Coordinates of C-alpha atoms in Angstrom, one line a residue:
X8 CA -1.5 151.6 59.1
X9 CA -3.6 151.7 55.9
X10 CA -2.8 154.3 53.3
X11 CA -6.0 155.9 54.1
X12 CA -5.4 156.4 57.7
X13 CA -2.0 157.8 56.7
X14 CA -3.9 160.4 54.5
X15 CA -5.9 161.4 57.6
X16 CA -2.9 161.7 59.9
X17 CA -1.0 163.7 57.2
X18 CA -3.9 166.0 56.7
X19 CA -4.1 166.5 60.5
X20 CA -0.4 167.4 60.8
X21 CA -0.5 169.9 57.9
X22 CA -3.7 171.6 59.2
X23 CA -2.2 171.9 62.7
X24 CA 0.9 173.6 61.2
X25 CA -1.1 176.1 59.1
X26 CA -1.7 179.5 60.7
X27 CA -3.4 181.3 57.9
X28 CA -0.5 183.6 57.3
X29 CA -0.3 182.7 53.6
X30 CA -2.6 181.1 51.0
X31 CA -3.0 177.5 51.9
X32 CA -2.1 176.5 48.2
X33 CA 1.4 177.9 48.6
X34 CA 1.7 176.5 52.2
X35 CA 0.9 173.0 51.3
X36 CA 3.3 173.0 48.3
X37 CA 6.1 173.9 50.6
X38 CA 5.0 171.1 53.0
X39 CA 5.1 168.5 50.2
X40 CA 8.5 170.0 48.8
X41 CA 9.9 169.4 52.4
X42 CA 8.5 165.8 52.5
X43 CA 9.2 163.8 49.4
X44 CA 7.6 160.6 50.6
X45 CA 4.2 161.6 49.1
X46 CA 3.4 160.5 45.5
X47 CA 1.2 162.7 43.2
X48 CA -1.9 160.6 44.2
X49 CA -1.0 161.0 47.8
X50 CA -0.7 164.7 47.4
X51 CA -4.0 165.1 45.7
X52 CA -5.9 163.2 48.3
X53 CA -4.3 165.0 51.3
X54 CA -4.8 168.4 49.6
X55 CA -8.5 167.5 49.0
X56 CA -9.0 166.3 52.5
X57 CA -7.5 169.7 53.9
X58 CA -9.6 171.8 51.6
X59 CA -12.8 169.9 52.6
X60 CA -12.0 170.6 56.2
X61 CA -11.7 174.3 55.5
X62 CA -15.1 174.3 53.6
X63 CA -16.8 173.5 57.0
X64 CA -15.5 176.8 58.5
X65 CA -16.0 176.7 62.3
X66 CA -18.7 174.1 62.1
X67 CA -18.4 170.9 64.2
X68 CA -15.9 172.6 66.6
X69 CA -16.4 169.9 69.3
X70 CA -15.8 167.0 66.9
X71 CA -12.4 165.2 67.0
X72 CA -10.2 166.1 64.0
X73 CA -10.2 162.7 62.4
X74 CA -13.9 162.5 62.4
X75 CA -14.2 166.2 61.4
X76 CA -12.0 165.4 58.3
X77 CA -14.2 162.5 57.4
X78 CA -17.5 164.4 57.8
X79 CA -16.2 167.2 55.6
X80 CA -15.0 164.8 53.0
X81 CA -18.4 163.1 53.0
X82 CA -20.3 166.4 52.8
X83 CA -18.2 167.7 50.0
X84 CA -18.3 164.4 47.9
X85 CA -20.8 163.7 45.2
X86 CA -19.4 160.2 44.1
X87 CA -17.8 157.3 45.9
X88 CA -14.1 157.4 46.6
X89 CA -11.4 155.1 48.1
X90 CA -11.0 157.1 51.3
X91 CA -14.6 156.8 52.4
X92 CA -14.9 153.2 51.1
X93 CA -12.1 152.2 53.4
X94 CA -12.8 154.3 56.4
X95 CA -16.6 155.0 56.3
X96 CA -18.1 152.5 53.9
X97 CA -21.6 153.2 55.1
X98 CA -21.2 156.8 54.1
X99 CA -19.6 156.0 50.8
X100 CA -22.7 154.3 49.7
X101 CA -24.7 157.4 50.3
X102 CA -22.6 160.2 48.7
X103 CA -25.3 160.9 46.3
X104 CA -27.8 161.9 48.9
X105 CA -28.7 165.6 49.3
X106 CA -27.1 167.8 51.9
X107 CA -29.8 167.6 54.5
X108 CA -30.1 163.8 54.2
X109 CA -26.3 163.6 54.7
X110 CA -26.5 165.6 57.8
X111 CA -29.2 163.3 59.1
X112 CA -27.0 160.3 58.3
X113 CA -23.9 161.7 60.2
X114 CA -26.2 162.7 63.1
X115 CA -24.4 165.9 64.1
X116 CA -26.0 169.3 64.7
X117 CA -25.2 171.8 62.1
X118 CA -25.6 175.6 61.9
X119 CA -24.9 177.4 58.6
X120 CA -23.8 180.5 60.7
X121 CA -20.9 178.5 62.0
X122 CA -19.8 177.7 58.7
X123 CA -20.0 181.4 57.6
X124 CA -20.0 183.4 60.9
X125 CA -20.3 186.8 59.3
X126 CA -23.9 186.7 58.2
X127 CA -24.8 190.0 59.9
X128 CA -22.3 191.7 57.5
X129 CA -23.8 190.5 54.2
X130 CA -24.9 192.8 51.4
X131 CA -28.7 193.0 50.7
X132 CA -30.4 190.3 48.9
X133 CA -27.9 187.4 49.6
X134 CA -29.6 184.3 50.8
X135 CA -27.7 183.5 54.0
X136 CA -28.2 179.7 54.0
X137 CA -27.7 179.2 50.3
X138 CA -24.6 181.3 50.3
X139 CA -23.1 179.5 53.3
X140 CA -23.8 176.0 52.0
X141 CA -22.2 177.0 48.6
X142 CA -18.8 176.7 50.2
X143 CA -19.1 173.0 50.3
X144 CA -18.9 173.1 46.5
X145 CA -15.7 173.7 44.4
X146 CA -16.5 176.6 42.0
X147 CA -16.2 176.0 38.3
X148 CA -13.5 177.4 35.9
X149 CA -15.0 180.0 33.6
X150 CA -13.8 181.3 30.3
X151 CA -14.8 184.5 28.5
X152 CA -14.5 183.9 24.7
X153 CA -12.9 186.9 23.0
X154 CA -14.7 188.6 20.0
X155 CA -14.6 186.4 16.8
X156 CA -13.2 183.4 18.6
X157 CA -16.4 181.5 19.7
X158 CA -16.5 178.9 16.8
X159 CA -12.7 178.1 17.2
X160 CA -12.9 177.8 21.1
X161 CA -15.9 175.5 21.0
X162 CA -14.4 173.4 18.2
X163 CA -11.2 173.0 20.2
X164 CA -13.1 172.1 23.4
X165 CA -15.2 169.4 21.5
X166 CA -12.1 168.0 19.8
X167 CA -10.4 167.6 23.2
X168 CA -13.6 165.8 24.5
X169 CA -13.8 168.2 27.5
X170 CA -17.0 168.5 29.5
X171 CA -18.2 172.1 29.3
X172 CA -21.3 174.4 29.4
X173 CA -21.8 177.3 27.2
X174 CA -23.6 180.2 29.0
X175 CA -24.9 182.9 26.7
X176 CA -22.8 183.9 23.8
X177 CA -19.3 184.2 25.4
X178 CA -19.1 182.4 28.7
X179 CA -18.0 178.7 29.2
X180 CA -18.0 176.8 32.4
X181 CA -15.7 173.8 32.9
X182 CA -14.8 171.6 35.9
X183 CA -12.3 173.4 38.0
X184 CA -9.3 171.2 37.5
X185 CA -9.4 171.4 33.6
X186 CA -6.0 172.0 32.1
X187 CA -7.4 174.4 29.6
X188 CA -4.0 175.9 28.6
X189 CA -3.3 172.7 26.8
X190 CA -6.3 173.2 24.5
X191 CA -6.8 176.8 23.6
X192 CA -4.6 179.8 23.3
X193 CA -5.3 181.6 26.5
X194 CA -5.8 185.4 26.3
X195 CA -5.8 185.4 22.6
X196 CA -8.9 183.1 22.1
X197 CA -10.4 183.2 25.6
X198 CA -9.7 184.6 29.0
X199 CA -9.9 182.9 32.4
X200 CA -12.5 185.0 34.1
X201 CA -15.2 184.1 36.6
X202 CA -18.8 184.3 35.4
X203 CA -19.7 187.0 37.8
X204 CA -16.7 189.1 36.8
X205 CA -17.9 188.8 33.2
X206 CA -21.3 189.9 34.3
X207 CA -19.8 193.2 35.4
X208 CA -19.8 194.1 31.7
X209 CA -23.7 194.3 31.9
X210 CA -23.3 197.7 33.7
X211 CA -21.0 199.0 31.0
X212 CA -23.6 198.5 28.2
X213 CA -25.5 201.5 29.3
X214 CA -22.5 203.8 28.6
X215 CA -22.3 205.8 25.2
X216 CA -18.5 205.4 24.9
X217 CA -18.0 207.7 22.0
X218 CA -16.6 210.9 23.4
X219 CA -16.3 214.1 21.6
X220 CA -12.9 213.5 20.1
X221 CA -13.7 209.8 19.5
X222 CA -11.1 208.7 22.0
X223 CA -13.0 207.4 25.0
X224 CA -10.4 207.3 27.8
X225 CA -10.4 204.6 30.5
X226 CA -8.3 204.1 33.6
X227 CA -8.4 200.7 35.3
X228 CA -6.7 202.0 38.5
X229 CA -6.4 198.7 40.4
X230 CA -5.8 196.6 37.3
X231 CA -4.1 193.6 38.8
X232 CA -3.6 191.0 36.1
X233 CA -5.8 192.9 33.6
X234 CA -8.9 190.8 33.3
X235 CA -11.4 193.8 33.6
X236 CA -9.2 195.8 31.1
X237 CA -9.3 193.1 28.7
X238 CA -13.0 192.8 28.9
X239 CA -13.5 196.6 28.5
X240 CA -11.2 196.6 25.6
X241 CA -13.4 193.9 23.9
X242 CA -16.7 195.6 24.8
X243 CA -15.4 199.1 23.7
X244 CA -13.2 199.0 20.7
X245 CA -10.7 201.9 20.1
X246 CA -10.6 203.1 23.8
X247 CA -7.7 205.0 25.2
X248 CA -6.6 202.6 27.9
X249 CA -4.5 203.4 31.1
X250 CA -3.8 200.8 33.8
X251 CA -2.1 201.0 37.1
X252 CA -1.4 198.9 40.2
X253 CA 0.6 199.2 43.4
X254 CA 3.5 197.0 42.4
X255 CA 5.5 196.7 39.2
X256 CA 5.5 192.9 39.5
X257 CA 1.7 192.9 39.1
X258 CA 1.9 195.1 36.0
X259 CA 4.5 192.8 34.5
X260 CA 2.0 190.0 34.7
X261 CA -0.6 192.1 33.0
X262 CA 1.8 193.2 30.3
X263 CA 2.5 189.5 29.4
X264 CA -1.2 188.8 29.3
X265 CA -1.8 191.9 27.0
X266 CA 1.0 190.7 24.7
X267 CA -0.7 187.3 24.4
X268 CA -4.1 189.1 23.8
X269 CA -2.7 191.4 21.1
X270 CA -3.3 194.6 23.2
X271 CA -0.6 196.9 22.3
X272 CA -1.7 200.4 22.7
X273 CA -2.1 201.4 26.4
X274 CA -0.4 203.4 29.2
X275 CA 0.7 201.9 32.5
X276 CA 2.2 203.2 35.6
X277 CA 2.8 202.1 39.3
X278 CA 0.9 203.9 42.0
X279 CA -0.2 203.5 45.6
X280 CA -3.8 204.9 45.4
X281 CA -4.2 204.6 49.2
X282 CA -1.5 207.3 49.8
X283 CA -3.1 210.7 50.5
X284 CA -0.2 212.5 48.8
X285 CA -0.9 210.6 45.4
X286 CA -1.0 213.0 42.5
X287 CA -1.6 211.8 39.0
X288 CA 0.4 213.3 36.1
X289 CA -2.0 211.9 33.7
X290 CA -5.2 213.5 32.3
X291 CA -8.7 212.9 33.4
X292 CA -10.7 210.0 32.2
X293 CA -14.2 209.1 30.7
X294 CA -14.4 205.9 32.6
X295 CA -12.7 205.0 35.9
X296 CA -12.6 201.2 36.8
X297 CA -11.9 200.8 40.5
X298 CA -11.8 197.0 41.1
X299 CA -10.5 197.8 44.6
X300 CA -8.7 195.5 47.1
X301 CA -11.2 193.8 49.4
X302 CA -11.8 190.8 51.7
X303 CA -12.4 188.6 48.7
X304 CA -15.3 187.1 50.6
X305 CA -17.2 186.3 47.5
X306 CA -14.4 184.1 46.4
X307 CA -13.9 181.9 49.5
X308 CA -15.3 179.0 47.7
X309 CA -11.8 178.9 45.9
X310 CA -9.9 179.8 49.2
X311 CA -12.1 178.1 51.9
X312 CA -9.3 178.5 54.5
X313 CA -10.6 182.2 54.9
X314 CA -13.7 180.7 56.4
X315 CA -11.6 179.7 59.5
X316 CA -8.9 182.4 59.6
X317 CA -10.5 185.6 58.5
X318 CA -11.2 188.2 61.3
X319 CA -14.3 190.4 61.1
X320 CA -12.1 193.4 62.1
X321 CA -10.5 193.3 58.6
X322 CA -13.8 194.4 57.0
X323 CA -13.5 197.9 58.4
X324 CA -9.7 197.8 57.4
X325 CA -10.7 197.1 53.7
X326 CA -13.7 199.6 53.8
X327 CA -11.2 202.3 55.0
X328 CA -8.8 201.4 52.2
X329 CA -11.4 201.5 49.6
X330 CA -12.6 205.0 50.6
X331 CA -9.0 206.2 50.4
X332 CA -8.7 204.9 47.0
X333 CA -12.0 206.4 45.8
X334 CA -11.0 209.8 47.2
X335 CA -7.8 209.8 45.2
X336 CA -9.2 208.7 41.9
X337 CA -12.6 210.3 41.6
X338 CA -11.1 213.8 40.9
X339 CA -9.6 212.4 37.8
X340 CA -13.1 211.4 36.3
X341 CA -14.3 213.9 33.6
X342 CA -17.5 215.7 33.9
X343 CA -20.2 213.4 32.7
X344 CA -17.7 210.6 33.1
X345 CA -18.3 207.3 34.9
X346 CA -16.9 205.4 37.9
X347 CA -17.3 201.6 37.8
X348 CA -16.8 200.5 41.6
X349 CA -16.2 196.7 42.0
X350 CA -15.5 194.2 44.7
X351 CA -15.4 190.5 45.1
X352 CA -16.9 191.0 48.6
X353 CA -20.2 190.1 50.0
X354 CA -20.0 192.5 52.8
X355 CA -22.2 195.5 53.0
X356 CA -19.5 197.8 54.5
X357 CA -17.3 197.2 51.4
X358 CA -20.2 197.4 49.0
X359 CA -23.3 199.6 49.6
X360 CA -21.8 201.6 52.3
X361 CA -18.8 202.6 50.1
X362 CA -21.3 203.6 47.4
X363 CA -23.2 205.8 49.9
X364 CA -19.9 207.3 50.9
X365 CA -19.1 208.2 47.2
X366 CA -22.6 209.8 46.9
X367 CA -22.3 211.7 50.0
X368 CA -18.8 213.2 49.3
X369 CA -18.6 213.6 45.5
X370 CA -21.0 214.8 42.8
X371 CA -21.7 211.3 41.5
X372 CA -25.1 209.9 40.7
X373 CA -25.8 206.2 41.1
X374 CA -26.9 204.6 37.8
X375 CA -27.1 201.1 38.9
X376 CA -25.6 198.7 41.6
X377 CA -26.1 195.0 41.9
X378 CA -24.8 192.0 43.8
X379 CA -23.7 189.6 41.2
X380 CA -24.8 186.3 42.8
X381 CA -22.5 183.4 41.9
X382 CA -23.3 181.1 44.7
X383 CA -26.0 179.3 42.8
X384 CA -23.9 179.1 39.6
X385 CA -20.7 177.5 41.1
X386 CA -19.1 180.9 40.6
X387 CA -17.8 183.8 42.7
X388 CA -20.2 186.4 44.2
X389 CA -19.2 190.1 43.4
X390 CA -20.6 193.5 43.7
X391 CA -20.6 196.3 41.1
X392 CA -21.9 199.9 41.0
X393 CA -22.0 202.4 38.1
X394 CA -22.0 206.1 39.0
X395 CA -21.8 209.1 36.8
X396 CA -20.1 212.4 37.6
X397 CA -22.3 215.5 37.3

């Protein structure tokens, strides 16, 4: 058996064992750890084959697995490779073709709705076909340059001879596999943050953040690793910052990043904001950032296994959770204060419908909301809404 047939068979075995119960990245690491026969090159090829398969979602369901793996590998490839050269040489010569031409070559019927079977759930303004097909492309790695660090960061990237694109004044796009931590001081000089996530800052620029006592208070209530907090800190100097999340381990990661970033003055606490008995012992805030738990459907280009294993019933579950969180945090917004509601979802029930819920149940006025389309930028797609409390 050739090495390349071995890659196909190993990929088939791994995929048949995977149930979607954990992220595929952690699952396949365990598989390789339990089977030491694979070298680094083997692991890379097998991993890539598996991810290419996930990028097809539930398309080509009637096709045999070996052929399905090769089809997906071909559709996701933009340059020739050894696997196709040995197993499908006629396809390897055509990897530079456009998507439609590739489909014509493989001669299998294809429906974008099979790739992304939740098209009826999408937020307004999302191009169904373009969004679905974007899952065939690995998203880029994005950096947000911190204030005063642009010249240094660009100089270091050039010195390392890395391929990158500068977007605007502070965003850099690089190939996803770039080992950026070997080149710059992460968090101090630049932060790993998706392009659409950085664009959330556009909504904040409408806020006059100088409060009466010159201490504009911000609570990032679902702070996770602190990316949004760091961005707000850079956009709004001298804020009084509070962060919280549901687990202490999450906040430990945040605290490490803050230390690297030089952010020292902030409050933090652990809280389950979905608990109806939640009571904050802290004061009210001028700005509430609620980057709520969600389906993550706008990021499935990075975790394409969700295209196969996500259940539509989870959308309602997430929407219910989001409403519970909102109900618990909105009372802590000051009069004339703001709520910045954020998801990395493309589903209307988690986005516009939750905004409607907020407007109907609280005295909040919608200032602006937008779907931050990343599917045409090799980036995530997100949703953000800014509301003001009257």
